């Protein structure tokens, strides 16, 4: 299961980039205080569905959100707009040995343009790197396409 969610370091990096992690599906948690005043033990990290833990005596828990692949795909915009007002659509492909996530314009005569191609061994890692790129470049806002209604 641990290879199906982002690591603690990855989640902290996303938080440092300003990504809202409040909608995570899972949580990394660990006991950070023992039941005795002089107990400095810290438990091992485990995955939990619970965000809140009951505090009993001096026992408390440290909790860090953990994104799943589905969480990442729901945050990554399906379309982004370039500075030149071109609309790029999200594409995800698997080649023989790696995953590719990128944005692409759709133009006539196959004159499409690629934007921000990311290549990684796993889809989770590719989605994480794409989210980092989008956050670093302030591109996390979804594009609403206006349609003419008669």
Coordinates of C-alpha atoms in Angstrom, one line a residue:
X1 CA 0.0 0.0 0.0
X2 CA 2.9 2.4 0.7
X3 CA 3.8 2.4 -2.9
X4 CA 0.3 3.6 -3.8
X5 CA 0.5 6.9 -1.9
X6 CA 3.0 9.8 -1.8
X7 CA 5.7 9.6 0.8
X8 CA 5.8 12.0 3.8
X9 CA 8.7 13.9 2.1
X10 CA 6.7 14.3 -1.1
X11 CA 3.6 15.5 0.8
X12 CA 5.7 18.0 2.8
X13 CA 7.2 19.3 -0.5
X14 CA 3.7 19.8 -2.0
X15 CA 2.6 21.7 1.1
X16 CA 5.7 23.9 0.9
X17 CA 4.7 24.6 -2.7
X18 CA 1.3 25.8 -1.5
X19 CA -0.7 22.8 -2.7
X20 CA -3.9 22.3 -0.6
X21 CA -3.5 18.9 1.0
X22 CA -6.7 18.9 2.9
X23 CA -8.6 16.6 0.5
X24 CA -6.2 13.7 0.9
X25 CA -7.8 10.3 1.0
X26 CA -5.3 8.8 3.4
X27 CA -3.0 10.0 6.2
X28 CA 0.4 9.1 7.5
X29 CA 0.3 8.8 11.2
X30 CA 2.6 7.9 14.1
X31 CA 2.5 8.1 17.9
X32 CA 4.7 11.0 18.9
X33 CA 4.6 10.7 22.7
X34 CA 4.5 7.7 25.0
X35 CA 2.2 7.1 27.9
X36 CA 4.8 8.3 30.4
X37 CA 6.1 11.8 30.9
X38 CA 9.7 10.8 30.4
X39 CA 9.0 8.5 27.4
X40 CA 10.4 10.2 24.2
X41 CA 9.5 7.3 22.0
X42 CA 8.2 8.0 18.5
X43 CA 6.2 5.3 16.8
X44 CA 6.7 4.1 13.2
X45 CA 4.7 5.7 10.5
X46 CA 1.5 3.9 9.3
X47 CA -1.3 4.7 6.9
X48 CA -4.7 5.5 8.2
X49 CA -8.1 6.5 6.9
X50 CA -8.5 8.6 10.1
X51 CA -7.4 12.3 10.2
X52 CA -8.1 12.7 13.9
X53 CA -6.9 10.4 16.7
X54 CA -8.1 10.3 20.3
X55 CA -5.5 11.6 22.7
X56 CA -5.3 9.4 25.8
X57 CA -3.0 10.6 28.6
X58 CA 0.2 11.8 27.2
X59 CA -0.1 9.8 24.0
X60 CA -0.6 12.0 20.9
X61 CA -0.4 11.4 17.2
X62 CA 1.3 13.3 14.4
X63 CA -0.7 13.2 11.2
X64 CA 0.3 14.1 7.6
X65 CA -2.1 13.9 4.6
X66 CA -1.2 11.3 2.0
X67 CA -2.3 11.7 -1.6
X68 CA -3.3 8.6 -3.6
X69 CA -3.1 8.6 -7.4
X70 CA -6.8 9.4 -7.6
X71 CA -6.2 12.4 -5.4
X72 CA -3.5 13.7 -7.7
X73 CA -5.5 13.2 -10.8
X74 CA -8.4 15.1 -9.3
X75 CA -6.1 18.1 -8.4
X76 CA -4.2 18.2 -11.7
X77 CA -6.3 20.4 -14.1
X78 CA -7.6 18.7 -17.2
X79 CA -6.9 21.9 -19.2
X80 CA -4.5 24.8 -18.7
X81 CA -4.1 28.1 -20.6
X82 CA -0.7 29.4 -21.7
X83 CA 0.4 33.0 -21.6
X84 CA -0.4 33.3 -25.3
X85 CA -4.0 32.1 -24.4
X86 CA -3.6 28.6 -26.0
X87 CA -5.6 25.9 -24.4
X88 CA -3.7 22.7 -23.5
X89 CA -5.4 19.4 -22.6
X90 CA -4.0 16.9 -20.2
X91 CA -2.7 13.6 -21.7
X92 CA -1.5 10.5 -19.9
X93 CA 0.2 7.7 -21.9
X94 CA 2.2 4.5 -21.1
X95 CA 5.0 3.5 -23.3
X96 CA 6.9 0.3 -23.0
X97 CA 8.7 1.1 -19.8
X98 CA 7.5 4.5 -18.5
X99 CA 4.5 6.7 -18.0
X100 CA 4.2 10.1 -19.7
X101 CA 2.0 13.0 -18.5
X102 CA 1.9 16.1 -20.6
X103 CA -0.4 18.9 -21.9
X104 CA -1.1 19.2 -25.7
X105 CA -2.9 21.6 -27.9
X106 CA -5.3 20.2 -30.5
X107 CA -4.8 21.9 -33.8
X108 CA -5.7 21.1 -37.4
X109 CA -3.2 19.3 -39.6
X110 CA -1.5 17.8 -36.6
X111 CA 0.2 21.0 -35.7
X112 CA -0.2 20.3 -32.0
X113 CA 2.2 21.6 -29.4
X114 CA 3.4 19.8 -26.3
X115 CA 3.7 21.5 -22.9
X116 CA 5.5 20.2 -19.8
X117 CA 6.2 16.5 -20.6
X118 CA 7.0 14.4 -17.6
X119 CA 8.4 10.9 -17.9
X120 CA 8.6 8.5 -14.9
X121 CA 8.6 4.7 -14.1
X122 CA 5.2 4.8 -12.3
X123 CA 2.1 6.8 -12.9
X124 CA 2.0 7.9 -9.3
X125 CA 5.5 9.4 -9.6
X126 CA 4.7 11.1 -13.0
X127 CA 1.5 12.6 -11.5
X128 CA 3.4 13.9 -8.5
X129 CA 6.1 15.5 -10.7
X130 CA 3.4 17.1 -12.8
X131 CA 1.6 18.5 -9.8
X132 CA 5.0 19.9 -8.5
X133 CA 5.6 21.6 -11.9
X134 CA 2.1 23.1 -12.0
X135 CA 2.4 24.4 -8.4
X136 CA 5.9 25.9 -9.1
X137 CA 4.5 27.7 -12.1
X138 CA 1.2 28.8 -10.7
X139 CA -0.8 26.7 -13.1
X140 CA -3.2 24.9 -10.8
X141 CA -6.3 26.9 -11.8
X142 CA -8.7 25.0 -14.0
X143 CA -9.6 26.5 -17.3
X144 CA -13.3 27.0 -18.0
X145 CA -14.0 26.9 -21.7
X146 CA -16.6 29.4 -22.7
X147 CA -19.2 28.1 -25.3
X148 CA -21.5 30.2 -27.3
X149 CA -25.2 29.4 -26.6
X150 CA -27.8 30.5 -29.0

